[in-house]
PDB file of C-alpha atoms in Angstrom:
ATOM      1  CA  MET T1218      40.395  -8.991  -0.421  1.00 43.00           C
ATOM      2  CA  THR T1219      37.338  -7.567  -2.167  1.00 45.00           C
ATOM      3  CA  THR T1220      33.991  -7.710  -0.364  1.00 49.00           C
ATOM      4  CA  ALA T1221      31.070  -8.847  -2.517  1.00 50.00           C
ATOM      5  CA  PRO T1222      28.342  -6.207  -2.944  1.00 48.00           C
ATOM      6  CA  SER T1223      25.209  -6.524  -0.834  1.00 51.00           C
ATOM      7  CA  PRO T1224      22.380  -8.353  -2.590  1.00 80.00           C
ATOM      8  CA  ARG T1225      19.489  -6.253  -3.837  1.00 92.00           C
ATOM      9  CA  THR T1226      16.804  -7.478  -1.453  1.00 95.00           C
ATOM     10  CA  GLY T1227      15.631  -4.165  -0.014  1.00 97.00           C
ATOM     11  CA  VAL T1228      12.346  -2.286  -0.411  1.00 98.00           C
ATOM     12  CA  VAL T1229      12.018   1.492  -0.680  1.00 98.00           C
ATOM     13  CA  ILE T1230       8.737   3.309  -0.195  1.00 98.00           C
ATOM     14  CA  VAL T1231       8.296   6.796  -1.610  1.00 98.00           C
ATOM     15  CA  GLY T1232       5.078   8.082  -0.170  1.00 97.00           C
ATOM     16  CA  SER T1233       2.919   9.846   2.324  1.00 96.00           C
ATOM     17  CA  VAL T1234       3.010   9.978   6.094  1.00 96.00           C
ATOM     18  CA  THR T1235       0.233  11.285   8.324  1.00 95.00           C
ATOM     19  CA  ALA T1236      -0.925  11.511  11.880  1.00 96.00           C
ATOM     20  CA  ASP T1237      -4.168   9.503  11.833  1.00 92.00           C
ATOM     21  CA  VAL T1238      -7.032  10.927  13.844  1.00 92.00           C
ATOM     22  CA  THR T1239      -9.565   8.083  14.014  1.00 91.00           C
ATOM     23  CA  THR T1240     -13.033   7.941  15.553  1.00 92.00           C
ATOM     24  CA  PHE T1241     -15.089   4.783  16.061  1.00 92.00           C
ATOM     25  CA  SER T1242     -18.892   4.820  16.230  1.00 94.00           C
ATOM     26  CA  GLN T1243     -21.813   2.468  15.677  1.00 95.00           C
ATOM     27  CA  ARG T1244     -22.630   4.210  12.408  1.00 94.00           C
ATOM     28  CA  LEU T1245     -21.332   7.104  10.360  1.00 91.00           C
ATOM     29  CA  PRO T1246     -23.242  10.383  10.692  1.00 91.00           C
ATOM     30  CA  ALA T1247     -25.594  11.567   7.982  1.00 91.00           C
ATOM     31  CA  ARG T1248     -24.897  14.897   6.322  1.00 91.00           C
ATOM     32  CA  GLY T1249     -25.190  17.678   8.873  1.00 94.00           C
ATOM     33  CA  GLU T1250     -25.668  15.242  11.761  1.00 95.00           C
ATOM     34  CA  THR T1251     -23.686  14.970  14.988  1.00 95.00           C
ATOM     35  CA  ILE T1252     -23.464  11.603  16.734  1.00 93.00           C
ATOM     36  CA  LEU T1253     -21.632  10.247  19.774  1.00 95.00           C
ATOM     37  CA  GLY T1254     -18.668   7.977  19.159  1.00 94.00           C
ATOM     38  CA  ASP T1255     -17.245   5.060  21.117  1.00 93.00           C
ATOM     39  CA  GLN T1256     -13.483   5.506  20.821  1.00 91.00           C
ATOM     40  CA  PHE T1257     -10.709   7.788  19.515  1.00 92.00           C
ATOM     41  CA  THR T1258      -7.086   7.145  18.521  1.00 90.00           C
ATOM     42  CA  LEU T1259      -4.145   9.260  17.344  1.00 93.00           C
ATOM     43  CA  LEU T1260      -1.542   7.122  15.563  1.00 91.00           C
ATOM     44  CA  LEU T1261       1.047   6.941  12.783  1.00 94.00           C
ATOM     45  CA  GLY T1262      -0.569   6.573   9.364  1.00 92.00           C
ATOM     46  CA  GLY T1263      -0.425   7.533   5.716  1.00 93.00           C
ATOM     47  CA  LYS T1264      -0.334   4.992   2.922  1.00 93.00           C
ATOM     48  CA  GLY T1265       3.389   5.338   2.414  1.00 96.00           C
ATOM     49  CA  ALA T1266       4.259   5.041   6.096  1.00 96.00           C
ATOM     50  CA  ASN T1267       1.882   2.118   6.614  1.00 95.00           C
ATOM     51  CA  GLN T1268       3.401   0.244   3.683  1.00 97.00           C
ATOM     52  CA  ALA T1269       6.884   0.928   5.045  1.00 97.00           C
ATOM     53  CA  VAL T1270       5.924  -0.443   8.464  1.00 97.00           C
ATOM     54  CA  ALA T1271       4.362  -3.510   6.835  1.00 97.00           C
ATOM     55  CA  ALA T1272       7.455  -4.186   4.726  1.00 98.00           C
ATOM     56  CA  GLY T1273       9.665  -3.724   7.777  1.00 97.00           C
ATOM     57  CA  LEU T1274       7.574  -6.124   9.845  1.00 97.00           C
ATOM     58  CA  ALA T1275       7.740  -8.571   6.927  1.00 97.00           C
ATOM     59  CA  GLY T1276      11.497  -8.662   7.419  1.00 96.00           C
ATOM     60  CA  ALA T1277      12.603  -6.623   4.404  1.00 97.00           C
ATOM     61  CA  ARG T1278      15.424  -4.094   4.544  1.00 97.00           C
ATOM     62  CA  THR T1279      13.079  -1.129   4.285  1.00 98.00           C
ATOM     63  CA  SER T1280      13.711   2.556   3.601  1.00 98.00           C
ATOM     64  CA  PHE T1281      11.206   5.400   3.527  1.00 98.00           C
ATOM     65  CA  VAL T1282      11.362   8.561   1.432  1.00 98.00           C
ATOM     66  CA  GLY T1283       8.948  11.307   2.434  1.00 98.00           C
ATOM     67  CA  CYS T1284       8.390  14.480   4.428  1.00 98.00           C
ATOM     68  CA  VAL T1285       7.250  15.110   7.999  1.00 98.00           C
ATOM     69  CA  GLY T1286       6.482  18.441   9.626  1.00 98.00           C
ATOM     70  CA  ASP T1287       8.360  20.019  12.516  1.00 98.00           C
ATOM     71  CA  ASP T1288       5.217  20.127  14.671  1.00 97.00           C
ATOM     72  CA  LEU T1289       4.027  18.130  17.689  1.00 96.00           C
ATOM     73  CA  PHE T1290       3.336  15.073  15.491  1.00 97.00           C
ATOM     74  CA  HIS T1291       6.962  14.762  14.326  1.00 97.00           C
ATOM     75  CA  ASP T1292       8.070  12.358  17.061  1.00 97.00           C
ATOM     76  CA  LEU T1293       4.933  10.234  16.663  1.00 95.00           C
ATOM     77  CA  ILE T1294       5.891   9.659  13.029  1.00 96.00           C
ATOM     78  CA  VAL T1295       9.591   9.025  13.616  1.00 97.00           C
ATOM     79  CA  ASP T1296       9.021   6.676  16.557  1.00 96.00           C
ATOM     80  CA  GLY T1297       6.375   4.676  14.689  1.00 94.00           C
ATOM     81  CA  LEU T1298       8.527   4.127  11.605  1.00 96.00           C
ATOM     82  CA  SER T1299      11.801   3.446  13.397  1.00 96.00           C
ATOM     83  CA  GLY T1300      10.022   1.041  15.737  1.00 94.00           C
ATOM     84  CA  ALA T1301       9.329  -1.205  12.731  1.00 95.00           C
ATOM     85  CA  GLY T1302      12.973  -1.103  11.690  1.00 96.00           C
ATOM     86  CA  VAL T1303      12.451   1.345   8.824  1.00 97.00           C
ATOM     87  CA  ASP T1304      15.527   3.325   7.711  1.00 98.00           C
ATOM     88  CA  LEU T1305      14.692   7.042   7.967  1.00 98.00           C
ATOM     89  CA  THR T1306      17.825   8.458   6.353  1.00 98.00           C
ATOM     90  CA  HIS T1307      15.654   9.905   3.573  1.00 98.00           C
ATOM     91  CA  LEU T1308      12.732  11.132   5.686  1.00 98.00           C
ATOM     92  CA  ARG T1309      12.998  14.926   5.531  1.00 98.00           C
ATOM     93  CA  THR T1310      11.727  17.239   8.262  1.00 98.00           C
ATOM     94  CA  VAL T1311      10.177  20.375   6.739  1.00 98.00           C
ATOM     95  CA  PRO T1312       8.776  23.553   8.268  1.00 98.00           C
ATOM     96  CA  GLY T1313       5.062  23.416   9.054  1.00 97.00           C
ATOM     97  CA  PRO T1314       2.467  20.801   9.970  1.00 98.00           C
ATOM     98  CA  THR T1315       2.646  17.055   9.370  1.00 98.00           C
ATOM     99  CA  GLY T1316       0.048  15.503   7.061  1.00 97.00           C
ATOM    100  CA  ILE T1317      -3.249  14.610   8.717  1.00 96.00           C
ATOM    101  CA  ALA T1318      -5.823  11.906   7.988  1.00 92.00           C
ATOM    102  CA  HIS T1319      -9.277  11.991   9.568  1.00 93.00           C
ATOM    103  CA  ILE T1320     -10.710   8.470   9.620  1.00 90.00           C
ATOM    104  CA  ARG T1321     -14.210   7.420  10.685  1.00 92.00           C
ATOM    105  CA  VAL T1322     -14.959   3.749  11.336  1.00 90.00           C
ATOM    106  CA  ASP T1323     -18.410   2.240  11.941  1.00 92.00           C
ATOM    107  CA  ALA T1324     -19.481  -0.956  13.696  1.00 91.00           C
ATOM    108  CA  SER T1325     -19.361  -2.953  10.447  1.00 88.00           C
ATOM    109  CA  ALA T1326     -15.632  -2.071  10.097  1.00 83.00           C
ATOM    110  CA  GLN T1327     -16.188   0.180   7.080  1.00 82.00           C
ATOM    111  CA  ASN T1328     -14.440   3.525   7.010  1.00 83.00           C
ATOM    112  CA  ASP T1329     -14.148   6.809   5.192  1.00 87.00           C
ATOM    113  CA  ILE T1330     -11.077   9.012   5.166  1.00 87.00           C
ATOM    114  CA  VAL T1331     -10.172  12.630   4.484  1.00 91.00           C
ATOM    115  CA  MET T1332      -6.414  13.055   3.993  1.00 91.00           C
ATOM    116  CA  VAL T1333      -4.797  16.516   4.090  1.00 94.00           C
ATOM    117  CA  PRO T1334      -1.252  16.303   2.588  1.00 94.00           C
ATOM    118  CA  LEU T1335       0.415  19.311   4.302  1.00 97.00           C
ATOM    119  CA  ALA T1336       4.139  18.353   4.708  1.00 97.00           C
ATOM    120  CA  ASN T1337       3.759  15.620   2.077  1.00 97.00           C
ATOM    121  CA  ALA T1338       3.373  18.339  -0.564  1.00 96.00           C
ATOM    122  CA  GLN T1339       7.018  19.347  -0.015  1.00 97.00           C
ATOM    123  CA  LEU T1340       8.454  16.114  -1.415  1.00 97.00           C
ATOM    124  CA  SER T1341      10.833  17.106  -4.222  1.00 97.00           C
ATOM    125  CA  GLU T1342      12.549  15.625  -7.261  1.00 98.00           C
ATOM    126  CA  GLU T1343      15.936  16.333  -5.690  1.00 98.00           C
ATOM    127  CA  GLN T1344      15.023  14.397  -2.554  1.00 98.00           C
ATOM    128  CA  ILE T1345      13.763  11.469  -4.629  1.00 98.00           C
ATOM    129  CA  ASP T1346      16.838  11.425  -6.874  1.00 98.00           C
ATOM    130  CA  ALA T1347      19.290  11.473  -3.965  1.00 98.00           C
ATOM    131  CA  ALA T1348      17.428   8.731  -2.088  1.00 98.00           C
ATOM    132  CA  LEU T1349      17.020   6.337  -5.019  1.00 98.00           C
ATOM    133  CA  ALA T1350      20.620   6.758  -6.125  1.00 98.00           C
ATOM    134  CA  ALA T1351      21.862   5.973  -2.622  1.00 98.00           C
ATOM    135  CA  LEU T1352      19.532   2.996  -2.146  1.00 98.00           C
ATOM    136  CA  ALA T1353      19.829   1.443  -5.619  1.00 97.00           C
ATOM    137  CA  PRO T1354      22.740  -0.934  -4.840  1.00 97.00           C
ATOM    138  CA  THR T1355      20.731  -2.765  -2.160  1.00 97.00           C
ATOM    139  CA  THR T1356      17.115  -2.212  -3.217  1.00 98.00           C
ATOM    140  CA  ALA T1357      15.027  -4.480  -5.445  1.00 98.00           C
ATOM    141  CA  VAL T1358      11.501  -3.056  -5.154  1.00 98.00           C
ATOM    142  CA  LEU T1359       9.958   0.413  -5.027  1.00 98.00           C
ATOM    143  CA  LEU T1360       6.475   0.932  -3.631  1.00 98.00           C
ATOM    144  CA  THR T1361       4.597   4.172  -4.184  1.00 98.00           C
ATOM    145  CA  GLN T1362       1.037   5.513  -4.026  1.00 96.00           C
ATOM    146  CA  LEU T1363      -0.931   8.573  -5.118  1.00 95.00           C
ATOM    147  CA  GLU T1364      -0.913  10.567  -1.865  1.00 92.00           C
ATOM    148  CA  THR T1365       2.289  12.335  -2.952  1.00 91.00           C
ATOM    149  CA  PRO T1366       2.152  15.310  -5.370  1.00 93.00           C
ATOM    150  CA  ALA T1367       0.711  14.109  -8.693  1.00 93.00           C
ATOM    151  CA  SER T1368       3.431  15.944 -10.614  1.00 94.00           C
ATOM    152  CA  LEU T1369       6.044  13.631  -9.051  1.00 97.00           C
ATOM    153  CA  THR T1370       4.497  10.254  -9.856  1.00 97.00           C
ATOM    154  CA  LEU T1371       6.229   9.772 -13.193  1.00 97.00           C
ATOM    155  CA  HIS T1372       9.501  11.030 -11.750  1.00 98.00           C
ATOM    156  CA  ILE T1373       9.325   8.467  -8.925  1.00 98.00           C
ATOM    157  CA  THR T1374       8.471   5.516 -11.153  1.00 98.00           C
ATOM    158  CA  SER T1375      10.831   6.335 -14.020  1.00 98.00           C
ATOM    159  CA  ARG T1376      13.805   6.987 -11.729  1.00 98.00           C
ATOM    160  CA  ALA T1377      13.225   3.675  -9.941  1.00 98.00           C
ATOM    161  CA  ARG T1378      13.052   1.899 -13.291  1.00 97.00           C
ATOM    162  CA  GLU T1379      16.353   3.516 -14.329  1.00 97.00           C
ATOM    163  CA  HIS T1380      17.923   2.049 -11.188  1.00 98.00           C
ATOM    164  CA  GLY T1381      16.641  -1.421 -12.066  1.00 97.00           C
ATOM    165  CA  MET T1382      13.976  -1.608  -9.358  1.00 98.00           C
ATOM    166  CA  THR T1383      10.640  -3.382  -9.728  1.00 98.00           C
ATOM    167  CA  VAL T1384       8.039  -0.597  -9.538  1.00 98.00           C
ATOM    168  CA  VAL T1385       4.803  -1.339  -7.673  1.00 98.00           C
ATOM    169  CA  LEU T1386       2.048   1.301  -7.676  1.00 98.00           C
ATOM    170  CA  ASP T1387      -0.895   1.305  -5.288  1.00 97.00           C
ATOM    171  CA  PRO T1388      -3.189   3.694  -7.233  1.00 97.00           C
ATOM    172  CA  ALA T1389      -4.895   5.202  -4.201  1.00 93.00           C
ATOM    173  CA  PRO T1390      -6.595   7.550  -4.037  1.00 92.00           C
ATOM    174  CA  ALA T1391      -7.785   6.630  -7.533  1.00 92.00           C
ATOM    175  CA  ALA T1392      -6.772   9.099 -10.230  1.00 92.00           C
ATOM    176  CA  SER T1393      -6.263   9.271 -13.968  1.00 91.00           C
ATOM    177  CA  LEU T1394      -2.608   8.981 -14.933  1.00 95.00           C
ATOM    178  CA  ALA T1395      -0.753   9.980 -18.084  1.00 95.00           C
ATOM    179  CA  PRO T1396       0.037   7.138 -20.520  1.00 96.00           C
ATOM    180  CA  GLU T1397       3.763   7.366 -19.816  1.00 97.00           C
ATOM    181  CA  VAL T1398       3.148   6.734 -16.106  1.00 97.00           C
ATOM    182  CA  TRP T1399       1.375   3.443 -16.771  1.00 98.00           C
ATOM    183  CA  ARG T1400       4.238   2.339 -19.020  1.00 97.00           C
ATOM    184  CA  SER T1401       6.735   2.902 -16.179  1.00 98.00           C
ATOM    185  CA  ILE T1402       4.940   0.550 -13.766  1.00 98.00           C
ATOM    186  CA  ASP T1403       5.712  -3.146 -13.363  1.00 98.00           C
ATOM    187  CA  ILE T1404       2.832  -4.054 -11.043  1.00 98.00           C
ATOM    188  CA  VAL T1405      -0.326  -2.112 -10.177  1.00 98.00           C
ATOM    189  CA  THR T1406      -2.438  -3.104  -7.142  1.00 97.00           C
ATOM    190  CA  PRO T1407      -5.855  -1.398  -7.145  1.00 97.00           C
ATOM    191  CA  ASN T1408      -8.744  -2.592  -5.019  1.00 95.00           C
ATOM    192  CA  GLU T1409     -12.066  -3.198  -6.736  1.00 95.00           C
ATOM    193  CA  THR T1410     -13.245   0.409  -6.263  1.00 95.00           C
ATOM    194  CA  GLU T1411     -10.037   1.913  -7.615  1.00 97.00           C
ATOM    195  CA  ALA T1412      -9.941  -0.534 -10.517  1.00 97.00           C
ATOM    196  CA  THR T1413     -13.525   0.385 -11.418  1.00 97.00           C
ATOM    197  CA  LEU T1414     -12.901   4.135 -11.271  1.00 97.00           C
ATOM    198  CA  ILE T1415      -9.662   4.013 -13.260  1.00 97.00           C
ATOM    199  CA  SER T1416     -10.445   1.358 -15.881  1.00 97.00           C
ATOM    200  CA  GLY T1417     -14.158   1.977 -16.335  1.00 96.00           C
ATOM    201  CA  VAL T1418     -14.815  -1.755 -15.825  1.00 97.00           C
ATOM    202  CA  GLU T1419     -17.138  -2.379 -12.871  1.00 97.00           C
ATOM    203  CA  VAL T1420     -15.350  -4.949 -10.713  1.00 96.00           C
ATOM    204  CA  THR T1421     -17.704  -7.284  -8.860  1.00 94.00           C
ATOM    205  CA  ASP T1422     -16.124 -10.736  -9.248  1.00 93.00           C
ATOM    206  CA  ALA T1423     -13.108 -12.608 -10.639  1.00 93.00           C
ATOM    207  CA  GLU T1424     -14.272 -12.319 -14.235  1.00 95.00           C
ATOM    208  CA  SER T1425     -14.750  -8.556 -14.145  1.00 96.00           C
ATOM    209  CA  ALA T1426     -11.500  -8.190 -12.175  1.00 96.00           C
ATOM    210  CA  GLU T1427      -9.680  -9.952 -14.996  1.00 97.00           C
ATOM    211  CA  ARG T1428     -11.214  -7.559 -17.536  1.00 97.00           C
ATOM    212  CA  ALA T1429     -10.104  -4.578 -15.456  1.00 97.00           C
ATOM    213  CA  GLY T1430      -6.647  -6.120 -15.116  1.00 97.00           C
ATOM    214  CA  ARG T1431      -6.431  -6.480 -18.893  1.00 98.00           C
ATOM    215  CA  TRP T1432      -7.174  -2.758 -19.194  1.00 98.00           C
ATOM    216  CA  PHE T1433      -4.098  -1.948 -17.109  1.00 98.00           C
ATOM    217  CA  LEU T1434      -1.953  -4.280 -19.213  1.00 98.00           C
ATOM    218  CA  GLU T1435      -3.216  -2.538 -22.358  1.00 98.00           C
ATOM    219  CA  GLN T1436      -1.918   0.748 -20.905  1.00 98.00           C
ATOM    220  CA  GLY T1437       1.564  -0.749 -20.633  1.00 98.00           C
ATOM    221  CA  VAL T1438       1.616  -2.021 -17.029  1.00 98.00           C
ATOM    222  CA  GLY T1439       3.520  -5.290 -16.618  1.00 98.00           C
ATOM    223  CA  ALA T1440       0.988  -6.990 -14.315  1.00 98.00           C
ATOM    224  CA  ALA T1441      -2.170  -6.106 -12.396  1.00 98.00           C
ATOM    225  CA  VAL T1442      -3.290  -7.413  -9.017  1.00 98.00           C
ATOM    226  CA  ILE T1443      -6.952  -6.549  -8.406  1.00 97.00           C
ATOM    227  CA  THR T1444      -7.913  -6.970  -4.751  1.00 95.00           C
ATOM    228  CA  MET T1445     -11.538  -7.543  -3.767  1.00 92.00           C
ATOM    229  CA  ALA T1446     -11.437  -7.861   0.048  1.00 86.00           C
ATOM    230  CA  GLU T1447     -13.528 -10.857   1.124  1.00 85.00           C
ATOM    231  CA  LYS T1448     -13.854 -11.960  -2.530  1.00 91.00           C
ATOM    232  CA  GLY T1449     -10.128 -12.600  -2.942  1.00 92.00           C
ATOM    233  CA  SER T1450      -7.826 -11.178  -5.592  1.00 94.00           C
ATOM    234  CA  CYS T1451      -7.035 -11.638  -9.262  1.00 96.00           C
ATOM    235  CA  VAL T1452      -3.500 -11.602 -10.665  1.00 97.00           C
ATOM    236  CA  VAL T1453      -3.443 -10.663 -14.342  1.00 98.00           C
ATOM    237  CA  THR T1454      -0.319 -11.002 -16.496  1.00 97.00           C
ATOM    238  CA  ALA T1455       0.376 -11.449 -20.188  1.00 96.00           C
ATOM    239  CA  GLU T1456       0.408 -15.217 -19.565  1.00 95.00           C
ATOM    240  CA  GLY T1457      -3.079 -15.340 -18.065  1.00 95.00           C
ATOM    241  CA  ALA T1458      -5.098 -14.670 -14.923  1.00 96.00           C
ATOM    242  CA  THR T1459      -4.967 -16.416 -11.557  1.00 95.00           C
ATOM    243  CA  PHE T1460      -7.619 -16.128  -8.851  1.00 94.00           C
ATOM    244  CA  ILE T1461      -6.293 -16.098  -5.277  1.00 92.00           C
ATOM    245  CA  ALA T1462      -8.941 -17.240  -2.793  1.00 91.00           C
ATOM    246  CA  PRO T1463      -9.651 -14.994   0.207  1.00 89.00           C
ATOM    247  CA  ILE T1464      -8.778 -15.859   3.790  1.00 91.00           C
ATOM    248  CA  PRO T1465     -12.040 -15.418   5.750  1.00 88.00           C
ATOM    249  CA  MET T1466     -11.702 -13.250   8.872  1.00 89.00           C
ATOM    250  CA  GLU T1467     -14.159 -11.301  11.029  1.00 87.00           C
ATOM    251  CA  PRO T1468     -13.424  -7.624  10.295  1.00 86.00           C
ATOM    252  CA  VAL T1469     -13.066  -4.989  12.998  1.00 84.00           C
ATOM    253  CA  ASP T1470     -11.466  -2.121  11.033  1.00 82.00           C
ATOM    254  CA  THR T1471     -10.416  -2.256   7.379  1.00 80.00           C
ATOM    255  CA  THR T1472      -8.071   0.743   7.677  1.00 76.00           C
ATOM    256  CA  ALA T1473      -4.563  -0.083   6.378  1.00 82.00           C
ATOM    257  CA  ALA T1474      -5.505  -3.547   5.094  1.00 90.00           C
ATOM    258  CA  GLY T1475      -4.480  -2.482   1.593  1.00 92.00           C
ATOM    259  CA  ASP T1476      -1.229  -1.064   2.959  1.00 94.00           C
ATOM    260  CA  ALA T1477      -0.427  -4.322   4.759  1.00 95.00           C
ATOM    261  CA  TYR T1478      -1.076  -6.077   1.456  1.00 96.00           C
ATOM    262  CA  ALA T1479       1.224  -3.750  -0.473  1.00 96.00           C
ATOM    263  CA  GLY T1480       4.043  -3.849   2.079  1.00 97.00           C
ATOM    264  CA  TYR T1481       4.081  -7.638   2.286  1.00 97.00           C
ATOM    265  CA  LEU T1482       3.779  -7.938  -1.489  1.00 98.00           C
ATOM    266  CA  GLY T1483       6.841  -5.735  -1.922  1.00 98.00           C
ATOM    267  CA  ALA T1484       8.805  -7.638   0.711  1.00 98.00           C
ATOM    268  CA  ALA T1485       7.991 -11.009  -0.864  1.00 97.00           C
ATOM    269  CA  LEU T1486       8.929  -9.794  -4.342  1.00 98.00           C
ATOM    270  CA  ALA T1487      12.231  -8.475  -2.966  1.00 97.00           C
ATOM    271  CA  GLU T1488      12.864 -11.952  -1.516  1.00 96.00           C
ATOM    272  CA  GLY T1489      12.411 -13.410  -5.007  1.00 96.00           C
ATOM    273  CA  TRP T1490       8.896 -14.870  -4.640  1.00 97.00           C
ATOM    274  CA  SER T1491       6.742 -15.262  -7.738  1.00 96.00           C
ATOM    275  CA  LEU T1492       3.950 -12.714  -8.121  1.00 96.00           C
ATOM    276  CA  ALA T1493       1.233 -15.297  -7.402  1.00 94.00           C
ATOM    277  CA  ASP T1494       2.969 -16.541  -4.248  1.00 95.00           C
ATOM    278  CA  ALA T1495       3.732 -12.991  -3.107  1.00 96.00           C
ATOM    279  CA  THR T1496       0.052 -12.174  -3.534  1.00 95.00           C
ATOM    280  CA  ARG T1497      -0.909 -15.059  -1.265  1.00 95.00           C
ATOM    281  CA  LEU T1498       1.448 -13.804   1.473  1.00 96.00           C
ATOM    282  CA  ALA T1499       0.035 -10.292   1.017  1.00 96.00           C
ATOM    283  CA  SER T1500      -3.514 -11.625   1.319  1.00 94.00           C
ATOM    284  CA  ALA T1501      -2.682 -13.206   4.672  1.00 95.00           C
ATOM    285  CA  ALA T1502      -1.216  -9.916   5.918  1.00 95.00           C
ATOM    286  CA  GLY T1503      -4.319  -8.002   4.856  1.00 94.00           C
ATOM    287  CA  ALA T1504      -6.586 -10.590   6.470  1.00 93.00           C
ATOM    288  CA  ILE T1505      -4.938 -10.198   9.856  1.00 94.00           C
ATOM    289  CA  THR T1506      -4.973  -6.401   9.614  1.00 92.00           C
ATOM    290  CA  VAL T1507      -8.768  -6.164   9.306  1.00 90.00           C
ATOM    291  CA  THR T1508      -9.172  -7.915  12.664  1.00 90.00           C
ATOM    292  CA  ARG T1509      -7.490  -5.032  14.529  1.00 89.00           C
ATOM    293  CA  GLN T1510      -8.203  -1.353  15.111  1.00 81.00           C
ATOM    294  CA  GLY T1511      -6.055   1.463  13.769  1.00 74.00           C
ATOM    295  CA  ALA T1512      -3.637   1.829  10.905  1.00 74.00           C
ATOM    296  CA  SER T1513       0.012   1.084  11.712  1.00 82.00           C
ATOM    297  CA  PRO T1514      -0.733  -0.722  15.027  1.00 82.00           C
ATOM    298  CA  SER T1515      -2.888  -3.246  13.149  1.00 86.00           C
ATOM    299  CA  LEU T1516      -0.082  -4.325  10.819  1.00 94.00           C
ATOM    300  CA  PRO T1517       1.039  -7.912  11.542  1.00 92.00           C
ATOM    301  CA  ARG T1518       4.443  -9.458  12.220  1.00 95.00           C
ATOM    302  CA  ARG T1519       5.918 -11.911   9.731  1.00 96.00           C
ATOM    303  CA  ASP T1520       5.519 -14.919  12.029  1.00 96.00           C
ATOM    304  CA  GLU T1521       1.795 -14.214  12.339  1.00 96.00           C
ATOM    305  CA  VAL T1522       1.397 -13.932   8.582  1.00 95.00           C
ATOM    306  CA  ASP T1523       3.405 -17.075   7.882  1.00 94.00           C
ATOM    307  CA  ALA T1524       1.317 -19.030  10.391  1.00 95.00           C
ATOM    308  CA  LEU T1525      -2.001 -17.879   8.904  1.00 93.00           C
ATOM    309  CA  LEU T1526      -0.817 -18.565   5.355  1.00 93.00           C
ATOM    310  CA  ALA T1527       0.368 -22.047   6.298  1.00 93.00           C
ATOM    311  CA  ALA T1528      -2.952 -22.856   7.970  1.00 91.00           C
ATOM    312  CA  HIS T1529      -4.943 -21.481   5.046  1.00 86.00           C
ATOM    313  CA  THR T1530      -2.806 -23.296   2.491  1.00 82.00           C
ATOM    314  CA  ALA T1531      -3.330 -26.589   4.307  1.00 75.00           C
ATOM    315  CA  ALA T1532      -7.102 -26.093   4.301  1.00 65.00           C
ATOM    316  CA  ALA T1533      -7.622 -24.553   0.849  1.00 58.00           C
ATOM    317  CA  PRO T1534      -6.981 -25.672  -2.746  1.00 53.00           C
ATOM    318  CA  GLU T1535      -4.195 -24.202  -4.832  1.00 52.00           C
ATOM    319  CA  PRO T1536      -4.936 -20.987  -6.784  1.00 47.00           C
ATOM    320  CA  VAL T1537      -6.792 -21.624 -10.017  1.00 49.00           C
ATOM    321  CA  ALA T1538      -7.012 -19.855 -13.329  1.00 52.00           C
ATOM    322  CA  ALA T1539      -9.599 -17.113 -13.210  1.00 51.00           C
ATOM    323  CA  PRO T1540     -12.789 -17.808 -15.157  1.00 48.00           C
ATOM    324  CA  HIS T1541     -13.114 -16.239 -18.589  1.00 51.00           C
TER     325      HIS T1541
END
């Protein structure tokens, strides 16, 4: 008797992992100034790792491809990822220090971040090829970001495409990409700042977000999702633009909100949701995340996200076409 192959419902994240050193203070210091802070945390982070944790918490079969150092932060990384159910078969331990992110958060929940790649710089084409080939039979969606070596971005996206995966790029930190990279991406998910820097269109509202989204489509991207925090998000495809209303929440720390969004978006797409519906689920995940401190610890469980989305859907109108 022949066993049917496993359905392709998994998510793979190729990306960065860091130990997040975060300080909280009433305000951020001015240049050259020293101030006293209120709190300090040391936690799992990195855009890739955060997105993997989010996808795992969303219920997706999730795998992570990346590099961690053999230093004192190694176990922090492994425990944080495995605790969310993430498969670490393709997480490689390399000699030297783990990537580090220094995050500062003020009382208004705004933050700034300095990320030092370290072990992340040792990600290789061979590691990517082996992982994607092994995961292809069960994986529907690839998520990646721009905290991995820039020379590998096209390799990651094109290999995933060859394996029939839907490629989702979170273009953070914002950077210019070669034309062939854009053409290898199915969905791009910049926030308003990243969309402005990359497209040259200043994003301030739904109308300007649609214009920026059109720029990405003109480069060959299949669809663009422009996120604007408390202003909602705009989904732009060849068929038109849809504005997704925000879910109002009182922010505490915006760190990892975009990663929660990306991880839940990938999980929903892997489940077969439409892009607009997946974006609504992702918005709910991001909304919960901003109400909590830290990166990976702030990422919500699927039951929490489903409950918030259901409550918001009952109280809000359906998404509407974005204004032109």
